[in-house]
CSV table of C-alpha atoms and ligand atoms in Angstrom, one decimal:
chain,number,residue,atom,x,y,z
S,149,MET,CA,-22.2,-14.4,-12.8
S,150,ARG,CA,-22.1,-18.2,-13.9
S,151,VAL,CA,-20.9,-20.5,-10.5
S,152,THR,CA,-18.2,-22.7,-12.4
S,153,ASN,CA,-18.9,-26.4,-10.0
S,154,ALA,CA,-16.2,-29.2,-9.8
S,155,LEU,CA,-17.1,-32.4,-12.1
S,156,SER,CA,-15.1,-35.8,-11.1
S,157,VAL,CA,-15.1,-39.2,-11.6
S,158,ASP,CA,-14.3,-42.0,-9.5
S,159,VAL,CA,-11.5,-44.7,-11.6
S,160,GLU,CA,-13.2,-47.8,-10.1
S,161,ASP,CA,-13.9,-50.8,-11.9
S,162,TRP,CA,-17.6,-52.9,-12.3
S,163,PHE,CA,-16.7,-55.3,-9.8
S,164,GLN,CA,-14.9,-52.9,-7.8
S,165,VAL,CA,-18.5,-51.2,-6.1
S,166,GLY,CA,-19.6,-51.3,-2.6
S,167,ALA,CA,-22.8,-53.0,-4.1
S,168,PHE,CA,-20.5,-56.5,-4.9
S,169,GLU,CA,-19.0,-56.2,-1.6
S,170,GLY,CA,-20.3,-59.1,0.1
S,171,VAL,CA,-19.7,-61.8,-3.5
S,172,ILE,CA,-16.8,-60.4,-5.4
S,173,GLU,CA,-13.6,-60.7,-3.4
S,174,ARG,CA,-10.3,-58.3,-3.9
S,175,ALA,CA,-8.8,-62.0,-4.5
S,176,LYS,CA,-10.6,-62.3,-7.4
S,177,TRP,CA,-10.5,-59.2,-9.0
S,178,ASN,CA,-7.2,-60.2,-10.8
S,179,GLY,CA,-8.8,-62.4,-12.4
S,180,ILE,CA,-12.2,-60.6,-14.3
S,181,SER,CA,-12.0,-59.0,-17.5
S,182,ALA,CA,-11.3,-54.8,-17.2
S,183,ARG,CA,-13.5,-53.0,-18.8
S,184,VAL,CA,-12.6,-49.9,-17.3
S,185,GLU,CA,-10.6,-48.4,-19.8
S,186,SER,CA,-13.1,-48.0,-23.1
S,187,ASN,CA,-15.3,-47.0,-20.2
S,188,VAL,CA,-12.4,-43.5,-19.2
S,189,ASP,CA,-12.2,-43.5,-23.1
S,190,ALA,CA,-16.3,-42.7,-23.9
S,191,ILE,CA,-16.0,-39.9,-20.6
S,192,LEU,CA,-12.3,-38.3,-22.6
S,193,ALA,CA,-14.3,-37.8,-25.0
S,194,LEU,CA,-17.9,-36.9,-23.5
S,195,PHE,CA,-15.5,-33.8,-22.0
S,196,ALA,CA,-13.3,-33.5,-25.4
S,197,ASP,CA,-16.1,-32.4,-27.0
S,198,ALA,CA,-18.2,-30.9,-24.1
S,199,GLY,CA,-14.8,-28.5,-23.6
S,200,VAL,CA,-14.7,-29.3,-20.0
S,201,LYS,CA,-11.9,-30.6,-17.3
S,202,ALA,CA,-12.3,-32.9,-14.0
S,203,THR,CA,-10.9,-34.8,-11.8
S,204,PHE,CA,-10.3,-38.7,-12.1
S,205,PHE,CA,-10.1,-40.4,-8.5
S,206,SER,CA,-8.5,-43.1,-9.2
S,207,LEU,CA,-7.8,-46.6,-7.6
S,208,GLY,CA,-3.8,-47.0,-6.7
S,209,TRP,CA,-5.1,-51.0,-8.1
S,210,ILE,CA,-6.5,-49.2,-11.4
S,211,ALA,CA,-3.6,-47.2,-11.6
S,212,GLU,CA,-0.9,-50.2,-11.2
S,213,ARG,CA,-3.0,-52.1,-14.2
S,214,HIS,CA,-3.5,-49.4,-16.7
S,215,PRO,CA,-0.8,-46.4,-16.5
S,216,ALA,CA,-1.5,-45.5,-19.3
S,217,LEU,CA,-4.7,-45.2,-19.1
S,218,MET,CA,-3.7,-42.3,-16.0
S,219,ARG,CA,-1.4,-40.9,-18.2
S,220,ARG,CA,-4.1,-40.3,-21.4
S,221,ILE,CA,-6.6,-39.0,-18.1
S,222,ALA,CA,-3.4,-36.2,-17.7
S,223,GLU,CA,-3.0,-35.3,-20.9
S,224,ALA,CA,-6.0,-34.5,-21.9
S,225,GLY,CA,-5.9,-31.6,-19.2
S,226,HIS,CA,-7.8,-33.4,-16.4
S,227,GLU,CA,-6.3,-33.7,-12.7
S,228,ILE,CA,-5.7,-36.9,-11.5
S,229,ALA,CA,-6.5,-37.6,-7.3
S,230,SER,CA,-6.4,-40.5,-5.1
S,231,HIS,CA,-9.5,-42.4,-4.6
S,232,GLY,CA,-7.5,-45.0,-1.8
S,233,TYR,CA,-5.5,-48.1,-3.4
S,234,ASP,CA,-7.6,-50.8,-3.2
S,235,HIS,CA,-11.3,-49.3,-2.4
S,236,ALA,CA,-11.2,-50.2,1.1
S,237,ARG,CA,-13.9,-47.5,3.1
S,238,VAL,CA,-11.8,-45.1,6.0
S,239,PHE,CA,-13.8,-46.7,9.2
S,240,THR,CA,-12.5,-49.9,8.6
S,241,PHE,CA,-8.9,-48.7,9.1
S,242,ASP,CA,-6.8,-47.1,12.4
S,243,ARG,CA,-4.9,-43.9,11.3
S,244,ALA,CA,-1.6,-46.0,10.5
S,245,ALA,CA,-3.3,-48.1,8.0
S,246,PHE,CA,-5.5,-45.6,6.4
S,247,GLY,CA,-1.7,-43.6,6.0
S,248,GLU,CA,0.0,-46.3,4.3
S,249,ASP,CA,-3.1,-47.0,2.3
S,250,ILE,CA,-2.9,-43.2,0.8
S,251,ARG,CA,0.8,-43.3,0.9
S,252,LYS,CA,0.6,-47.0,-0.8
S,253,ALA,CA,-2.5,-45.4,-4.2
S,254,ARG,CA,-0.5,-41.8,-4.0
S,255,ALA,CA,3.3,-43.1,-5.0
S,256,ILE,CA,1.4,-45.3,-8.1
S,257,LEU,CA,-0.3,-42.5,-9.2
S,258,GLU,CA,2.2,-39.8,-9.6
S,259,ASP,CA,4.5,-42.6,-11.0
S,260,ALA,CA,2.1,-43.1,-13.3
S,261,THR,CA,1.8,-39.3,-14.7
S,262,GLY,CA,4.7,-37.4,-13.2
S,263,GLN,CA,2.5,-34.9,-11.5
S,264,ARG,CA,1.5,-34.4,-8.6
S,265,VAL,CA,-1.5,-36.2,-6.5
S,266,ALA,CA,-3.0,-33.4,-4.8
S,267,GLY,CA,-6.2,-34.1,-4.3
S,268,TYR,CA,-8.2,-37.9,-2.1
S,269,ARG,CA,-11.7,-39.3,-2.4
S,270,ALA,CA,-12.6,-41.3,0.2
S,271,PRO,CA,-13.9,-44.7,-1.1
S,272,SER,CA,-17.9,-44.4,-0.8
S,273,PHE,CA,-17.3,-41.4,1.0
S,274,SER,CA,-16.2,-43.1,4.0
S,275,ILE,CA,-14.9,-40.4,6.5
S,276,ASP,CA,-17.4,-39.7,9.4
S,277,ALA,CA,-17.7,-38.6,12.7
S,278,ARG,CA,-15.9,-42.2,13.5
S,279,THR,CA,-12.4,-41.0,11.4
S,280,PRO,CA,-11.9,-37.8,13.1
S,281,TRP,CA,-8.2,-38.2,12.9
S,282,ALA,CA,-8.9,-38.8,8.6
S,283,PHE,CA,-8.0,-35.7,8.0
S,284,GLU,CA,-5.2,-35.6,9.8
S,285,GLU,CA,-3.3,-38.0,8.3
S,286,LEU,CA,-4.5,-36.0,5.1
S,287,ALA,CA,-2.7,-32.6,6.3
S,288,GLN,CA,-0.1,-33.9,7.8
S,289,GLN,CA,0.6,-35.4,4.2
S,290,GLY,CA,0.3,-32.8,2.9
S,291,TYR,CA,-2.8,-33.2,0.3
S,292,THR,CA,-4.8,-29.9,-0.5
S,293,TYR,CA,-8.1,-31.1,-0.3
S,294,SER,CA,-10.8,-34.1,-0.1
S,295,SER,CA,-13.7,-34.7,-1.4
S,296,SER,CA,-15.0,-37.4,1.1
S,297,VAL,CA,-17.3,-36.2,3.0
S,298,ALA,CA,-21.2,-36.9,2.2
S,299,PRO,CA,-23.2,-34.5,4.5
S,300,VAL,CA,-26.6,-35.9,4.5
S,301,ALA,CA,-27.9,-39.6,6.3
S,302,HIS,CA,-28.2,-42.5,3.7
S,303,ASP,CA,-28.4,-46.2,4.3
S,304,HIS,CA,-24.6,-46.8,3.1
S,305,TYR,CA,-22.5,-43.5,3.9
S,306,GLY,CA,-23.2,-39.6,5.2
S,307,TRP,CA,-22.9,-37.5,8.1
S,308,PRO,CA,-26.0,-35.5,8.2
S,309,GLU,CA,-23.8,-32.6,10.6
S,310,ALA,CA,-21.4,-32.0,8.6
S,311,PRO,CA,-21.2,-28.5,6.8
S,312,ARG,CA,-22.8,-28.9,3.2
S,313,PHE,CA,-19.8,-26.5,1.8
S,314,ALA,CA,-16.2,-26.0,1.6
S,315,PHE,CA,-14.9,-26.4,5.2
S,316,ARG,CA,-11.4,-26.6,7.2
S,317,PRO,CA,-11.4,-29.8,9.3
S,318,VAL,CA,-8.3,-29.6,11.4
S,319,ALA,CA,-6.9,-26.3,12.8
S,320,GLY,CA,-4.6,-24.4,11.8
S,321,ALA,CA,-3.8,-26.2,8.3
S,322,ASP,CA,-4.5,-25.3,4.8
S,323,LEU,CA,-6.0,-28.3,3.7
S,324,ILE,CA,-10.3,-28.5,2.8
S,325,GLU,CA,-12.5,-30.7,2.6
S,326,LEU,CA,-15.7,-30.0,-1.0
S,327,PRO,CA,-18.7,-32.2,0.5
S,328,VAL,CA,-20.5,-33.8,-2.6
S,329,THR,CA,-23.2,-31.7,-2.8
S,330,THR,CA,-26.6,-32.1,-1.7
S,331,ALA,CA,-30.1,-29.9,-1.9
S,332,ARG,CA,-32.4,-28.4,0.3
S,333,LEU,CA,-35.6,-30.0,0.1
S,334,GLY,CA,-39.4,-29.1,2.5
S,335,GLY,CA,-35.9,-28.3,5.4
S,336,ARG,CA,-34.0,-31.6,5.0
S,337,ARG,CA,-31.0,-32.5,3.2
S,338,VAL,CA,-31.0,-34.6,0.3
S,339,ALA,CA,-28.0,-36.5,-2.0
S,340,ALA,CA,-28.2,-34.4,-5.3
S,341,GLY,CA,-24.3,-34.6,-6.5
S,342,GLY,CA,-24.5,-38.0,-8.5
S,343,GLY,CA,-23.7,-41.6,-8.3
S,344,GLY,CA,-27.2,-43.7,-8.1
S,345,PHE,CA,-29.9,-40.7,-7.5
S,346,PHE,CA,-28.1,-39.1,-10.5
S,347,ARG,CA,-29.1,-42.4,-13.0
S,348,VAL,CA,-32.0,-43.2,-10.9
S,349,LEU,CA,-34.3,-39.7,-11.0
S,350,PRO,CA,-35.1,-37.6,-13.8
S,351,TYR,CA,-32.7,-35.5,-15.6
S,352,SER,CA,-34.3,-32.0,-13.4
S,353,PHE,CA,-34.1,-32.8,-10.6
S,354,SER,CA,-30.7,-32.6,-10.6
S,355,ARG,CA,-30.9,-30.0,-12.8
S,356,TRP,CA,-33.2,-27.9,-10.6
S,357,ALA,CA,-30.7,-28.5,-6.7
S,358,ILE,CA,-27.8,-27.5,-9.2
S,359,ARG,CA,-29.7,-24.6,-10.6
S,360,GLN,CA,-31.2,-24.1,-6.4
S,361,VAL,CA,-26.8,-24.5,-5.2
S,362,ASN,CA,-26.2,-21.9,-7.2
S,363,ARG,CA,-28.0,-19.5,-8.6
S,364,ASP,CA,-29.6,-19.6,-4.2
S,365,GLU,CA,-26.8,-20.5,-2.6
S,366,LYS,CA,-24.0,-18.9,-4.9
S,367,ARG,CA,-21.8,-22.0,-4.2
S,368,PRO,CA,-20.4,-24.4,-6.8
S,369,ALA,CA,-22.1,-28.3,-6.4
S,370,VAL,CA,-19.6,-30.8,-6.4
S,371,PHE,CA,-20.7,-34.5,-8.7
S,372,TYR,CA,-19.7,-37.3,-9.3
S,373,PHE,CA,-19.9,-40.2,-11.4
S,374,HIS,CA,-18.3,-43.9,-12.3
S,375,PRO,CA,-17.1,-45.2,-15.8
S,376,TRP,CA,-19.1,-48.5,-14.7
S,377,GLU,CA,-22.2,-46.3,-15.1
S,378,ILE,CA,-22.0,-45.6,-18.3
S,379,ASP,CA,-21.5,-49.3,-19.3
S,380,PRO,CA,-25.4,-50.9,-20.0
S,381,ASP,CA,-23.1,-54.2,-21.3
S,382,GLN,CA,-21.2,-54.5,-18.1
S,383,PRO,CA,-21.6,-58.4,-17.1
S,384,ARG,CA,-24.3,-59.2,-14.0
S,385,VAL,CA,-23.8,-60.7,-11.3
S,386,PRO,CA,-26.9,-62.2,-10.3
S,387,ALA,CA,-25.7,-63.8,-6.6
S,388,ALA,CA,-25.4,-59.8,-5.7
S,389,PRO,CA,-28.5,-59.0,-3.4
S,390,LEU,CA,-31.4,-57.6,-5.2
S,391,ARG,CA,-31.2,-54.0,-3.5
S,392,SER,CA,-27.9,-53.6,-5.3
S,393,ARG,CA,-28.5,-54.9,-8.3
S,394,LEU,CA,-32.1,-52.7,-8.6
S,395,ARG,CA,-29.4,-49.6,-8.0
S,396,HIS,CA,-26.9,-50.9,-10.0
S,397,TYR,CA,-28.2,-51.7,-13.0
S,398,THR,CA,-30.7,-48.9,-13.3
S,399,GLY,CA,-30.4,-46.2,-15.6
S,400,LEU,CA,-27.2,-47.5,-17.1
S,401,LYS,CA,-28.1,-47.1,-20.8
S,402,THR,CA,-29.6,-43.4,-20.2
S,403,MET,CA,-26.7,-42.2,-18.4
S,404,GLY,CA,-24.3,-40.6,-21.1
S,405,GLY,CA,-28.1,-38.0,-22.4
S,406,LYS,CA,-27.9,-36.7,-19.2
S,407,LEU,CA,-24.7,-36.1,-18.1
S,408,LYS,CA,-24.3,-35.0,-22.0
S,409,ALA,CA,-27.4,-32.3,-20.3
S,410,LEU,CA,-25.8,-32.0,-18.4
S,411,LEU,CA,-22.0,-30.5,-19.2
S,412,GLY,CA,-24.2,-28.5,-21.7
S,413,ASP,CA,-26.7,-26.9,-18.9
S,414,PHE,CA,-23.4,-26.0,-16.1
S,415,ALA,CA,-20.5,-24.4,-16.1
S,416,TRP,CA,-18.0,-28.0,-15.0
S,417,ASP,CA,-13.7,-27.7,-14.1
S,418,ARG,CA,-11.4,-29.6,-12.0
S,419,ILE,CA,-11.9,-29.6,-8.3
S,420,ASP,CA,-8.2,-28.6,-7.5
S,421,THR,CA,-9.2,-25.5,-9.7
S,422,VAL,CA,-13.1,-24.8,-7.9
S,423,ALA,CA,-11.2,-25.7,-4.6
S,424,ALA,CA,-8.5,-22.8,-4.6
S,425,HIS,CA,-11.4,-20.6,-5.6
S,426,GLU,CA,-13.6,-21.9,-2.4
S,427,ALA,CA,-10.0,-21.7,0.4
S,428,ALA,CA,-11.4,-18.0,0.5
S,429,ARG,CA,-14.5,-19.3,1.9
S,430,ALA,CA,-13.8,-21.8,3.7
S,431,ARG,CA,-15.5,-22.1,7.7
S,432,ASP,CA,-13.7,-23.4,10.3
S,433,TYR,CA,-15.1,-26.6,11.6
S,434,PRO,CA,-11.8,-28.5,13.3
S,435,VAL,CA,-13.2,-32.3,13.5
S,436,ALA,CA,-11.7,-33.5,16.3
S,437,GLU,CA,-12.6,-31.0,18.3
S,438,ILE,CA,-16.1,-31.3,17.5
S,439,ASP,CA,-16.5,-34.7,17.9
S,440,LYS,CA,-15.4,-34.4,21.5
S,441,ARG,CA,-17.5,-31.7,22.0
S,442,GLY,CA,-20.8,-33.7,21.0
S,443,LEU,CA,-21.7,-30.7,18.4
S,444,ALA,CA,-23.0,-30.5,15.8
S,445,ALA,CA,-23.1,-28.0,12.1
E,743,LIG,ZN1,-15.9,-45.7,-5.4
């Protein structure tokens, strides 16, 4: 049986990425020319051609300034979910401030489309062992699912001990977490759910990894990318560190072709749909208790 995978786009503009946060202050964002509308419109066309639906995790900051874009996404049959207000990472908040951030972002998104927001993705996959309260807050605010954990070691993010597939992070709550996809390679976990890895490595690596997850493990992949990743003409940020620039600008020209191949080679749907299927298989992994006892997965 063909497994249906979860497709997602993290809707933020080229200047809002973690790679540039040291050189482009939030206070300057308003004065920078936006490219998010044309990039998302190109993605909508790509998805329409491939006949796939997806989830668009959108910043409240973007939805405030581009409400018509949010409506176009929703009217095309895609899911609008939350990526927080302005891309501050979860571990920079305490619980109260996190609660405020996700409440504010959700209200803006729901105002723009008139549809309920059920899902959340933390900026830079920043829910990890430091923030056991984040899942409790999401459950309390009535979210159905989160896709905020990268169960892998990485220099900017990651929670390598977390489960690789759907889990229930809060005892007694319906909330499920759908971690971004990793593959097993030589006894190690490697990131395989999109981002820089998809752009920089040959497409055959991603195809192999998603096939392994679907065929051998019989689970859906959770894949993500950003609107700026299909935009080779975006302004360059020469002041950013070399490593950040290499990571950000590599593979922008070939991204569109790789995405087309990916959409054609596998079955895809919105994350809320995949989450509903995965709910029955989600294991219990009560993060607050596990963290206190110091247990790993
Ligand atoms: Zn993001």
